[in-house]
DNA sequence: GTCTATACAAAGATAGAC
DNA sequence: GTCTATCTTTGTATAGAC
């Protein structure tokens, strides 16, 4: 999917705006003023706002997905290290104090999204749950982790906690929220000091 | 704070619309059409949309807060029972398949909210974290629970997980998401079979 | 307290010149 | 590919009659 440099810049800005304000709380004007281009020019690259929204979520999910695949394919690393690397993108969001996960933000206005975007958000969460489940299964077999529940249910808990932590951290202005949740998650995963 | 029956009906509808679509994704028209009243009549009760939004969040937080206080003051109940009753309102949202927590929804568009509303959302999360911390401390002393981390950090994890679970459940259309997360949370809290 | 009418701004989108 | 100009709809809000 080849796109021009301008289209990439537009998507970068749209991604940031969705992460900070939400899909229905930003306008083409926000983008045009931020990157010095006219409203109509954005429509040239993305005819409708839905087109832009779908492109941004697809790119985000793809980018994240490639990282997931890269991480899971390295068998030499301890599972806890793999998990910590998985957390890196979240931690960058946490450090920003402004952004949350793109799909976490979109989930709050899910029923007000165009159908195509809803499908993409759904796919993002499904992919992450599935990935977490897989590494938890592996760590359970090797004895690295000691889970409170099945890998599937534990994966659901962890994903929900990470997404919720970013949202709550920003709402409370509590810079330790995310790290505290991660500390609890890690302790939960290695209850017997197994790691 | 005395309010007319009409004002209550307007707030009921606004609450539902925020929970399903988000604050910036509903309009006075949505309310006027749903409850059979004119746009201008809503402005009579709530001059600005900010006034309406603030009133809705305040009412929601107050309603929830009274329930928290009632629950925590009953010393005769096992802590797990208290925790399960705390989950009841969340489970109603989970069953709805449409609504999420009002503040969980607002958290996604936090930076696009009027300042007064942001303060209220912050207060809601702070109150719930504090309440969970208190009952976890109690259960730790009585030996009912066995926490992975400090009561404060565990409380942060639990609140984040519940909020995240509702958002993800709706996005994925997975009716078991919330129950699965709760099952993991309960198992985590009673790791030694302490309950 | 509710209504009709209307003002005003913002947002998404299109036409057509350059 | 970007621009100016414009259209249309929607959304918040107000004035004033009933």
Coordinates of C-alpha atoms (C1' of nucleotides) in Angstrom, one line a residue:
Chain A
X1 CA 0.0 0.0 0.0
X2 CA 2.0 2.9 -1.3
X3 CA 1.2 6.3 0.1
X4 CA 2.7 9.7 -0.4
X5 CA 4.8 11.5 2.1
X6 CA 1.9 14.0 2.6
X7 CA -0.5 11.2 3.2
X8 CA 1.8 9.8 5.9
X9 CA 2.0 13.2 7.6
X10 CA -1.7 13.5 7.6
X11 CA -2.1 10.0 9.1
X12 CA 0.6 10.8 11.7
X13 CA -1.4 13.8 12.8
X14 CA -4.7 12.0 12.7
X15 CA -3.3 9.2 14.8
X16 CA -2.1 11.7 17.4
X17 CA -5.4 13.5 17.4
X18 CA -7.4 10.3 17.9
X19 CA -5.1 9.2 20.7
X20 CA -5.4 12.5 22.5
X21 CA -8.9 13.6 21.7
X22 CA -10.8 10.8 20.0
X23 CA -12.1 10.3 16.5
X24 CA -15.3 12.3 16.8
X25 CA -13.5 15.2 18.6
X26 CA -11.0 16.2 15.9
X27 CA -11.7 17.8 12.5
X28 CA -9.9 18.2 9.2
X29 CA -9.2 21.8 10.3
X30 CA -7.1 20.5 13.3
X31 CA -4.9 18.6 10.8
X32 CA -4.7 21.4 8.2
X33 CA -3.6 24.0 10.7
X34 CA -1.1 21.6 12.3
X35 CA 0.7 20.6 9.1
X36 CA 0.2 23.7 7.0
X37 CA -2.1 22.4 4.3
X38 CA -5.6 23.2 3.2
X39 CA -8.7 21.3 4.1
X40 CA -9.4 20.4 0.5
X41 CA -5.9 18.9 0.2
X42 CA -6.6 16.5 2.9
X43 CA -9.7 15.4 1.0
X44 CA -7.5 14.7 -2.0
X45 CA -5.6 12.1 0.0
X46 CA -8.5 10.8 2.0
X47 CA -11.9 11.6 0.4
X48 CA -13.9 11.0 3.5
X49 CA -13.0 11.1 7.2
X50 CA -14.0 7.5 7.4
X51 CA -11.3 6.7 4.8
X52 CA -8.7 8.5 6.9
X53 CA -9.9 6.8 10.1
X54 CA -9.7 3.3 8.6
X55 CA -6.3 4.0 7.1
X56 CA -4.9 5.1 10.5
X57 CA -6.2 2.1 12.4
X58 CA -5.0 -0.3 9.7
X59 CA -1.5 1.2 9.8
X60 CA -1.4 1.1 13.6
X61 CA -2.6 -2.5 13.8
X62 CA -0.2 -3.6 11.1
X63 CA 2.8 -1.8 12.7
X64 CA 2.0 -3.3 16.1
X65 CA 1.3 -6.7 14.5
X66 CA 4.7 -6.8 12.9
X67 CA 6.3 -6.1 16.2
X68 CA 4.3 -8.9 17.8
X69 CA 5.4 -11.4 15.2
X70 CA 9.1 -10.3 15.6
X71 CA 8.9 -10.7 19.4
X72 CA 7.2 -14.1 19.4
X73 CA 9.6 -15.6 16.9
X74 CA 12.7 -15.1 19.1
X75 CA 12.9 -18.3 21.2
X76 CA 16.1 -17.3 22.9
X77 CA 14.6 -14.7 25.1
X78 CA 13.1 -15.4 28.5
X79 CA 9.3 -14.9 28.3
X80 CA 9.4 -12.1 30.9
X81 CA 11.8 -10.3 28.6
X82 CA 9.5 -10.8 25.7
X83 CA 6.6 -9.5 27.7
X84 CA 8.6 -6.5 28.8
X85 CA 9.4 -5.7 25.2
X86 CA 5.7 -6.0 24.4
X87 CA 5.1 -3.3 27.0
X88 CA 7.6 -0.9 25.4
X89 CA 5.0 0.8 23.1
X90 CA 2.6 1.1 26.0
X91 CA 5.2 2.7 28.1
X92 CA 6.0 5.3 25.5
X93 CA 2.3 6.2 25.6
X94 CA 2.4 6.3 29.3
X95 CA 5.4 8.6 29.3
X96 CA 3.6 10.9 26.9
X97 CA 1.0 11.8 29.5
X98 CA -1.3 12.7 26.6
X99 CA -1.7 9.7 24.3
X100 CA -3.4 6.4 25.0
X101 CA -3.6 3.4 22.7
X102 CA -5.3 4.3 19.5
X103 CA -7.8 1.4 19.9
X104 CA -8.3 2.1 23.6
X105 CA -9.4 5.6 22.7
X106 CA -11.6 4.4 19.9
X107 CA -13.2 1.8 22.2
X108 CA -14.8 4.6 24.2
X109 CA -16.8 5.8 21.2
X110 CA -17.1 2.4 19.5
X111 CA -20.8 2.7 18.7
X112 CA -20.2 6.1 17.1
X113 CA -17.5 4.8 14.7
X114 CA -18.0 3.9 11.0
X115 CA -18.5 0.2 10.7
X116 CA -15.2 -0.4 8.9
X117 CA -13.3 1.2 11.8
X118 CA -15.2 -1.0 14.3
X119 CA -14.0 -4.1 12.5
X120 CA -10.4 -2.9 12.7
X121 CA -10.6 -2.1 16.4
X122 CA -12.1 -5.5 17.0
X123 CA -9.2 -7.1 15.1
X124 CA -6.6 -5.2 17.0
X125 CA -7.9 -6.5 20.4
X126 CA -8.3 -10.0 19.1
X127 CA -4.7 -10.1 17.8
X128 CA -3.3 -8.9 21.1
X129 CA -5.4 -11.3 23.2
X130 CA -4.3 -14.1 21.0
X131 CA -0.7 -13.2 21.2
X132 CA -0.6 -12.8 24.9
X133 CA -2.4 -16.1 25.3
X134 CA 0.3 -17.8 23.2
X135 CA 3.2 -16.5 25.2
X136 CA 1.5 -17.3 28.4
X137 CA 1.0 -20.8 27.3
X138 CA 4.6 -21.1 26.5
X139 CA 5.7 -19.7 29.8
X140 CA 3.4 -22.0 31.6
X141 CA 4.9 -25.0 30.0
X142 CA 8.5 -23.9 30.7
X143 CA 7.5 -23.1 34.3
X144 CA 8.5 -19.5 33.8
X145 CA 5.1 -18.2 34.8
X146 CA 2.5 -19.2 37.3
X147 CA -0.9 -17.9 36.1
X148 CA -4.0 -17.3 38.2
X149 CA -6.3 -18.6 35.5
X150 CA -6.1 -20.2 32.1
X151 CA -3.7 -18.5 29.5
X152 CA -6.8 -17.3 27.6
X153 CA -8.5 -15.7 30.6
X154 CA -5.2 -14.3 32.0
X155 CA -4.5 -12.8 28.6
X156 CA -7.9 -11.0 28.7
X157 CA -7.1 -9.7 32.1
X158 CA -3.7 -8.4 31.1
X159 CA -4.8 -6.6 28.0
X160 CA -7.8 -5.1 29.7
X161 CA -5.6 -3.9 32.6
X162 CA -3.0 -2.3 30.2
X163 CA -5.7 -0.5 28.2
X164 CA -7.5 0.7 31.3
X165 CA -4.3 1.8 33.0
X166 CA -3.4 4.2 30.1
X167 CA -6.9 5.7 30.2
X168 CA -7.0 6.1 34.0
X169 CA -3.4 7.4 34.2
X170 CA -4.3 10.3 31.8
X171 CA -7.5 11.0 33.6
X172 CA -5.9 11.1 37.0
X173 CA -2.6 12.7 35.9
X174 CA -1.0 10.0 37.9
X175 CA 2.4 9.3 36.3
X176 CA 2.8 6.1 38.3
X177 CA -0.5 4.5 37.4
X178 CA 0.8 2.5 34.5
X179 CA 4.0 1.3 36.2
X180 CA 2.0 0.3 39.3
X181 CA -0.4 -1.7 37.2
X182 CA 2.5 -3.4 35.4
X183 CA 4.2 -4.2 38.7
X184 CA 1.0 -5.9 39.9
X185 CA 0.7 -7.8 36.6
X186 CA 4.3 -9.1 36.7
X187 CA 3.9 -10.2 40.4
X188 CA 0.7 -12.0 39.4
X189 CA 2.4 -13.8 36.5
X190 CA 5.3 -15.1 38.6
X191 CA 3.5 -15.7 41.9
X192 CA 5.8 -18.5 43.0
X193 CA 8.9 -16.6 42.2
X194 CA 9.0 -18.8 39.1
X195 CA 10.7 -16.3 36.9
Chain B
X1 CA -29.8 19.6 44.5
X2 CA -33.4 19.6 43.4
X3 CA -34.1 18.9 39.8
X4 CA -37.4 18.5 37.9
X5 CA -38.6 15.3 36.5
X6 CA -37.8 16.5 33.0
X7 CA -34.3 17.4 34.0
X8 CA -33.9 13.9 35.3
X9 CA -35.2 12.4 32.1
X10 CA -32.8 14.5 30.1
X11 CA -29.9 13.4 32.3
X12 CA -30.9 9.7 32.0
X13 CA -30.8 10.0 28.2
X14 CA -27.5 12.0 28.2
X15 CA -26.0 9.4 30.5
X16 CA -27.1 6.6 28.2
X17 CA -25.8 8.4 25.1
X18 CA -22.4 9.1 26.7
X19 CA -22.1 5.5 27.7
X20 CA -22.9 4.2 24.3
X21 CA -21.4 6.9 22.0
X22 CA -19.3 9.3 24.0
X23 CA -19.7 12.9 25.0
X24 CA -18.7 14.5 21.8
X25 CA -20.6 12.1 19.7
X26 CA -24.1 13.0 20.9
X27 CA -26.2 16.1 20.3
X28 CA -29.1 17.8 21.9
X29 CA -31.1 16.6 18.9
X30 CA -30.5 13.0 20.0
X31 CA -32.0 13.7 23.3
X32 CA -34.9 15.8 22.0
X33 CA -36.0 13.1 19.6
X34 CA -35.6 10.4 22.1
X35 CA -37.7 11.9 24.8
X36 CA -40.1 14.0 22.8
X37 CA -39.1 17.5 23.7
X38 CA -37.7 20.4 21.8
X39 CA -34.0 21.4 21.5
X40 CA -34.7 24.8 23.2
X41 CA -36.4 23.1 26.1
X42 CA -33.3 21.1 27.0
X43 CA -31.4 24.4 27.0
X44 CA -33.9 25.7 29.6
X45 CA -32.8 22.9 32.0
X46 CA -29.2 22.8 31.0
X47 CA -28.1 26.1 29.4
X48 CA -24.9 24.6 27.9
X49 CA -23.9 21.1 27.0
X50 CA -21.1 21.5 29.5
X51 CA -23.7 22.1 32.2
X52 CA -25.5 18.9 31.2
X53 CA -22.3 16.9 31.0
X54 CA -21.1 18.0 34.4
X55 CA -24.5 17.3 36.0
X56 CA -24.5 13.8 34.5
X57 CA -21.1 12.9 35.8
X58 CA -21.7 14.3 39.2
X59 CA -24.9 12.4 39.6
X60 CA -23.3 9.2 38.4
X61 CA -20.3 9.6 40.8
X62 CA -22.6 10.4 43.7
X63 CA -24.9 7.4 43.0
X64 CA -21.9 5.1 42.8
X65 CA -20.3 6.7 45.8
X66 CA -23.3 6.1 48.0
X67 CA -23.3 2.5 47.1
X68 CA -19.6 2.2 47.9
X69 CA -20.1 3.7 51.3
X70 CA -23.1 1.4 52.0
X71 CA -21.0 -1.7 51.0
X72 CA -17.9 -0.8 53.0
X73 CA -19.9 -0.2 56.1
X74 CA -21.3 -3.7 56.4
X75 CA -18.7 -5.5 58.5
X76 CA -20.6 -8.7 58.6
X77 CA -20.0 -9.7 55.0
X78 CA -17.0 -11.7 53.7
X79 CA -14.8 -9.3 51.7
X80 CA -15.3 -11.4 48.6
X81 CA -19.0 -10.9 48.9
X82 CA -18.5 -7.2 49.2
X83 CA -16.3 -7.3 46.2
X84 CA -18.9 -9.2 44.2
X85 CA -21.5 -6.6 45.1
X86 CA -19.2 -3.9 44.0
X87 CA -19.1 -5.7 40.6
X88 CA -22.9 -5.7 40.2
X89 CA -23.1 -2.4 38.5
X90 CA -20.3 -3.3 36.1
X91 CA -22.1 -6.6 35.4
X92 CA -25.2 -4.8 34.4
X93 CA -23.2 -2.8 31.9
X94 CA -21.5 -5.9 30.7
X95 CA -25.0 -7.5 30.2
X96 CA -26.2 -4.5 28.2
X97 CA -23.6 -5.2 25.5
X98 CA -23.9 -1.5 24.6
X99 CA -23.0 0.6 27.7
X100 CA -19.7 0.9 29.4
X101 CA -18.9 2.8 32.6
X102 CA -19.7 6.5 32.1
X103 CA -16.2 7.5 33.2
X104 CA -14.5 4.8 31.2
X105 CA -16.1 6.2 28.1
X106 CA -15.2 9.8 29.0
X107 CA -11.6 8.7 29.6
X108 CA -11.1 8.0 25.9
X109 CA -11.9 11.6 25.0
X110 CA -10.5 13.1 28.2
X111 CA -8.5 15.9 26.6
X112 CA -11.6 16.9 24.5
X113 CA -13.8 17.4 27.6
X114 CA -14.6 20.6 29.4
X115 CA -12.3 21.1 32.4
X116 CA -15.1 20.7 34.9
X117 CA -15.9 17.3 33.5
X118 CA -12.3 16.3 33.6
X119 CA -12.2 17.0 37.3
X120 CA -15.2 14.9 37.9
X121 CA -13.9 11.9 35.9
X122 CA -10.6 12.2 37.9
X123 CA -12.6 12.2 41.2
X124 CA -14.5 9.1 40.1
X125 CA -11.4 7.1 39.5
X126 CA -9.7 8.3 42.6
X127 CA -12.7 7.3 44.8
X128 CA -12.9 3.9 43.3
X129 CA -9.2 3.2 43.6
X130 CA -9.2 4.4 47.2
X131 CA -12.2 2.2 48.0
X132 CA -10.7 -0.9 46.5
X133 CA -7.5 -0.3 48.3
X134 CA -9.4 -0.1 51.7
X135 CA -11.2 -3.4 51.2
X136 CA -8.0 -5.1 50.0
X137 CA -6.2 -3.9 53.1
X138 CA -9.0 -5.3 55.3
X139 CA -9.0 -8.7 53.5
X140 CA -5.2 -8.8 53.7
X141 CA -5.3 -8.4 57.5
X142 CA -8.1 -11.0 58.0
X143 CA -6.3 -13.4 55.7
X144 CA -9.2 -13.5 53.3
X145 CA -7.1 -12.3 50.3
X146 CA -3.6 -13.0 49.2
X147 CA -2.5 -10.1 47.0
X148 CA 0.2 -10.1 44.3
X149 CA 1.3 -6.6 45.2
X150 CA 0.4 -3.8 47.8
X151 CA -3.3 -3.0 48.3
X152 CA -2.7 0.3 46.5
X153 CA -1.1 -1.2 43.4
X154 CA -3.5 -4.1 43.3
X155 CA -6.4 -1.7 43.5
X156 CA -5.0 0.1 40.5
X157 CA -4.8 -3.1 38.6
X158 CA -8.3 -4.2 39.4
X159 CA -9.9 -0.9 38.5
X160 CA -8.0 -0.7 35.2
X161 CA -8.9 -4.3 34.4
X162 CA -12.6 -3.7 35.0
X163 CA -12.7 -0.5 33.0
X164 CA -10.7 -2.1 30.2
X165 CA -12.8 -5.2 30.1
X166 CA -16.0 -3.3 29.5
X167 CA -14.5 -1.4 26.6
X168 CA -12.9 -4.4 25.0
X169 CA -16.0 -6.6 25.5
X170 CA -18.1 -4.1 23.6
X171 CA -15.5 -3.7 20.8
X172 CA -15.1 -7.5 20.4
X173 CA -18.7 -8.4 20.9
X174 CA -17.4 -11.1 23.3
X175 CA -20.1 -11.6 25.9
X176 CA -17.6 -13.6 28.1
X177 CA -14.9 -10.9 28.2
X178 CA -16.0 -9.3 31.4
X179 CA -16.7 -12.6 33.3
X180 CA -13.4 -14.0 32.2
X181 CA -11.5 -11.0 33.5
X182 CA -13.4 -11.2 36.7
X183 CA -12.6 -14.9 37.1
X184 CA -8.9 -14.0 36.6
X185 CA -9.1 -11.2 39.1
X186 CA -10.8 -13.4 41.8
X187 CA -8.3 -16.1 41.3
X188 CA -5.5 -13.6 41.7
X189 CA -6.9 -12.2 44.9
X190 CA -7.2 -15.6 46.5
X191 CA -4.2 -17.4 45.2
X192 CA -3.7 -19.6 48.2
X193 CA -7.3 -20.6 48.3
X194 CA -7.5 -18.2 51.2
X195 CA -11.1 -17.3 50.6
Chain C
dG1 C1' -41.7 25.1 31.2
dT2 C1' -42.3 24.4 26.3
dC3 C1' -42.8 26.1 22.0
dT4 C1' -41.3 28.4 17.1
dA5 C1' -38.0 30.7 14.8
dT6 C1' -33.5 32.0 14.1
dA7 C1' -28.7 33.1 14.7
dC8 C1' -24.0 31.6 14.3
dA9 C1' -20.2 28.7 13.9
dA10 C1' -18.1 24.4 12.7
dA11 C1' -17.6 20.3 10.1
dG12 C1' -17.4 17.3 6.1
dA13 C1' -17.3 17.6 1.5
dT14 C1' -17.1 19.1 -3.7
dA15 C1' -15.9 22.1 -8.0
dG16 C1' -12.7 23.8 -10.7
dA17 C1' -8.5 26.9 -11.4
dC18 C1' -3.5 26.7 -11.1
Chain D
dG1 C1' -1.2 17.8 -5.6
dT2 C1' -2.6 22.2 -3.7
dC3 C1' -5.2 26.0 -3.8
dT4 C1' -9.7 29.3 -3.4
dA5 C1' -14.4 29.3 -3.1
dT6 C1' -18.6 27.4 -1.9
dC7 C1' -22.3 24.1 -0.5
dT8 C1' -24.8 21.6 2.9
dT9 C1' -25.7 19.8 7.2
dT10 C1' -25.3 19.7 11.9
dG11 C1' -24.8 21.4 16.4
dT12 C1' -24.9 24.8 20.1
dA13 C1' -27.3 28.4 21.6
dT14 C1' -30.6 32.6 22.1
dA15 C1' -35.1 35.5 21.6
dG16 C1' -39.4 35.9 22.5
dA17 C1' -44.4 34.2 22.2
dC18 C1' -47.6 31.1 24.6

